[in-house]
Amino acid sequence: MEVHPFPLLGLSGGIAAGKSFVARWLAARGWALVDADELARAAVAPGSDGLAAVVAAFGAGVLASDGSLDRAALGRVIFGDDARRRELEGLLHPRIEALRAARLAALPEGTKGAVLDAALWVERSKAHHFDAFWVVDAPEAIRVARLAARDGLSDAAARARLRAQVHAAERALHADLVVLNDGRDLEGILTQGEAGVLAHWKARRARAWRSLMDAPFSPDQLRLVLETLLSKGGSYAEAFVERRRANALGMDDGRMEDLVVSETLGVGLRVMEGETTRFADLISPSLEELLEAARTLAAPGTGKAVAVTGLKPVAVPTPSPVIQDPSSVSLSDKVALVKRAEGLARQATEALRPGALRQVSVGYGDSTQSVWVASVEGDGEAAAGRISEDRRVQGVLRLSITTGTKDENGDRLQTGYQALGETRGFELFAEDRVEATVKEAARLAVLALDAQPAPAGTFPVVLSSSAGGTMIHEACGHGLEADLALAGMSAFAGKLGQKVAADGVTIVDDGTLPHKRGSAAVDDEGNASTRVVLIENGILKQYLQSRKTARKMGVEPTGNGRRESYKHLPIPRMRNTFLAPGSEAPEAILADLDRGLFVKHMGGGQVDTVTGNFVFEVKEGYWVEKGELKYPVKNATLSGAGPAVLQQLTRIGHDLEHFDIGTCGKDGQGVPVSDALPTILCPALVVGGTAEPLPSVI
């Protein structure tokens, strides 16, 4: 990162939201304004090398009669052609970045701050690269009216332009401040926001770009290891160094029963030669042990030695800055947290249903994982490598509350489960968040006592945003991982560029979402985390790629090469996967449900990635008639086919408020993930239940 002696404020917002107003307000307060649109025009100004490069790639037909760039003509060339669009971005983005860096470097040291104004920070996976990130938003009706007045667009054309951009609810996930520009007086909001940035930017920058603990091996030592791996040829070599510290506490029915403290240091070595991969893992190795393992892996090689000329450091900020490292928190404080949660659970359950509580289980865990990834692409007799590093801090608190009620068959038991987990430090466990988690677990446990058996049949099902994205993750997400697609074990194999879902269905996997459980600065191959659009408006755009699968498909890695630990090879994995919001009011979707199921919380399930067929448990659901919740149901399951569900989605809410967390298992490896969806209507799912079947609605 280039160090600037003033704060960098990223500013973004949808078209006609009022981003320019906020930019002008900050400029009037003394902030330097660096506008992306202005830089983009400068990058292709007449006589520039940028314009020459664009003409060389796209032909003289993109030039206007005066020799300037004809943007409309260029737009026609790349419209609907993702490959050509990426080619254009590859030409222009480095030039725009160079212009931006030069503009910032030219600012005087006493500059109050710099506003970097761009519409596409989220799309370009850069929203976490600033000392603060603001988003400007406004209600859709106001934005449509502004577009009609400003550009003379019809209502339909204006709404189409809005929906071609990232939804406001997704932008808000990245924002430190959302400025709602709906006609209200913004002076106080902006003044307070500016004061917060000026007061905290140095601490924020230090946490986001913080130096890691000293690496177990120096860059020169790792360079020597890579060179040894390629001493008999190869196309790629890698050393993955991991140091992990973890704590786990468990309390069951008032007794502290589990306490696990661990610290490990290990290294995974990999060399690729053609279609062959050779791998070794070593625990707490010395440099000589690493070199010996590297010589062993290199031995079967048949090519020429590759000299590794050096390792270039690659600095990437974390999307999840940590305030209080769990390793700095005493064991007694962690025990106190567990005991406090356990006591709150008893109080909350007793308040809801006196005498119903049977058991409380509380689990706490934290993990601090530091990784260094040194790698080199073998190409010819010499090659330069790179080294990336990351520090991932995870925390989780799990509550399981069992309630019971007596009937003629004895004690009938029900369980409520809730988890609080993010990529944060111990600050995650603030009193209000712990209390909310406990109360939700207690509510679910008590609610289940009054639930009635679910009816069986095929019905419309409304999945609430609070249900989490289990269905998207399991029934669709795994099929979008490139290794499964390459092996023909995915319902989406061979369908790139084809329509695989209904209009309006967009599925995203994003490793840059602040503090989400699947987020990281880089993946486990050292590639920067990115926002990956898998399905866009129903069209399959790309798969989640590791380095190996990307090589096979002739594309770039997407930052999804993940591994459980140094003992494992990286494979394509999801991070934070979600169905993008639509335009409908969630309450309207429910109100129009004549008869069916409303699901507020999903449980676990199973899926066949080849067919996409799934079966999921409903943790909290309600039978609905005429748009009204009639009664909670129990023992309900949902089954269907993921691809078919995507093709049938016609109503998608504008909410995106809850990410479920979990540990995703694949090929014997578990990695932290999260998933979400807005409120949606599934026109026909098979509901499994123990009540008498009802006539199905198909």
mmCIF file of N, CA, C and O in Angstrom, residues 5 52 54 80 129 252 310 342 469 542 609 615 634 668:
data_model
loop_
_atom_site.group_PDB
_atom_site.id
_atom_site.type_symbol
_atom_site.label_atom_id
_atom_site.label_comp_id
_atom_site.label_asym_id
_atom_site.label_seq_id
_atom_site.Cartn_x
_atom_site.Cartn_y
_atom_site.Cartn_z
ATOM 1 N N PRO A 5 -0.264 10.578 4.062
ATOM 2 C CA PRO A 5 -0.401 11.166 5.408
ATOM 3 C C PRO A 5 -1.766 11.788 5.655
ATOM 4 O O PRO A 5 -1.892 12.748 6.410
ATOM 5 N N ALA A 52 -4.521 4.593 -27.737
ATOM 6 C CA ALA A 52 -3.853 3.792 -28.771
ATOM 7 C C ALA A 52 -4.042 2.308 -28.516
ATOM 8 O O ALA A 52 -4.266 1.527 -29.455
ATOM 9 N N VAL A 54 -6.555 0.875 -26.902
ATOM 10 C CA VAL A 54 -7.953 0.517 -27.160
ATOM 11 C C VAL A 54 -8.190 0.378 -28.667
ATOM 12 O O VAL A 54 -8.853 -0.565 -29.128
ATOM 13 N N GLY A 80 -22.697 -7.298 -24.119
ATOM 14 C CA GLY A 80 -23.054 -8.710 -24.131
ATOM 15 C C GLY A 80 -21.892 -9.651 -24.367
ATOM 16 O O GLY A 80 -22.091 -10.866 -24.451
ATOM 17 N N HIS A 129 -10.490 -1.267 0.632
ATOM 18 C CA HIS A 129 -9.140 -0.740 0.453
ATOM 19 C C HIS A 129 -8.976 0.681 0.990
ATOM 20 O O HIS A 129 -7.931 1.302 0.772
ATOM 21 N N ASP A 252 -22.059 -27.467 29.513
ATOM 22 C CA ASP A 252 -23.253 -28.276 29.300
ATOM 23 C C ASP A 252 -23.992 -28.424 30.617
ATOM 24 O O ASP A 252 -23.465 -28.997 31.583
ATOM 25 N N GLY A 310 13.423 -14.000 -7.219
ATOM 26 C CA GLY A 310 13.027 -13.218 -6.047
ATOM 27 C C GLY A 310 11.561 -13.409 -5.756
ATOM 28 O O GLY A 310 10.826 -14.018 -6.540
ATOM 29 N N GLU A 342 -24.785 -18.651 29.424
ATOM 30 C CA GLU A 342 -25.564 -19.750 29.994
ATOM 31 C C GLU A 342 -26.611 -19.224 30.968
ATOM 32 O O GLU A 342 -27.780 -19.648 30.955
ATOM 33 N N GLY A 469 -28.998 -18.514 3.611
ATOM 34 C CA GLY A 469 -28.895 -18.996 2.241
ATOM 35 C C GLY A 469 -28.515 -20.447 2.108
ATOM 36 O O GLY A 469 -27.820 -20.816 1.147
ATOM 37 N N GLN A 542 -19.677 -17.676 -14.747
ATOM 38 C CA GLN A 542 -18.387 -18.285 -14.434
ATOM 39 C C GLN A 542 -18.532 -19.239 -13.258
ATOM 40 O O GLN A 542 -19.578 -19.297 -12.603
ATOM 41 N N THR A 609 -24.969 -32.990 -5.847
ATOM 42 C CA THR A 609 -24.489 -31.915 -6.712
ATOM 43 C C THR A 609 -24.675 -32.235 -8.196
ATOM 44 O O THR A 609 -24.730 -31.320 -9.021
ATOM 45 N N VAL A 615 -32.663 -31.984 0.100
ATOM 46 C CA VAL A 615 -33.632 -32.130 1.189
ATOM 47 C C VAL A 615 -33.100 -31.310 2.354
ATOM 48 O O VAL A 615 -31.968 -31.524 2.804
ATOM 49 N N LYS A 634 -43.724 -28.126 12.860
ATOM 50 C CA LYS A 634 -42.541 -28.862 13.295
ATOM 51 C C LYS A 634 -42.346 -30.077 12.384
ATOM 52 O O LYS A 634 -43.254 -30.490 11.658
ATOM 53 N N GLY A 668 -13.361 -34.066 2.510
ATOM 54 C CA GLY A 668 -12.704 -34.262 3.798
ATOM 55 C C GLY A 668 -12.151 -32.999 4.430
ATOM 56 O O GLY A 668 -11.458 -33.067 5.442
#
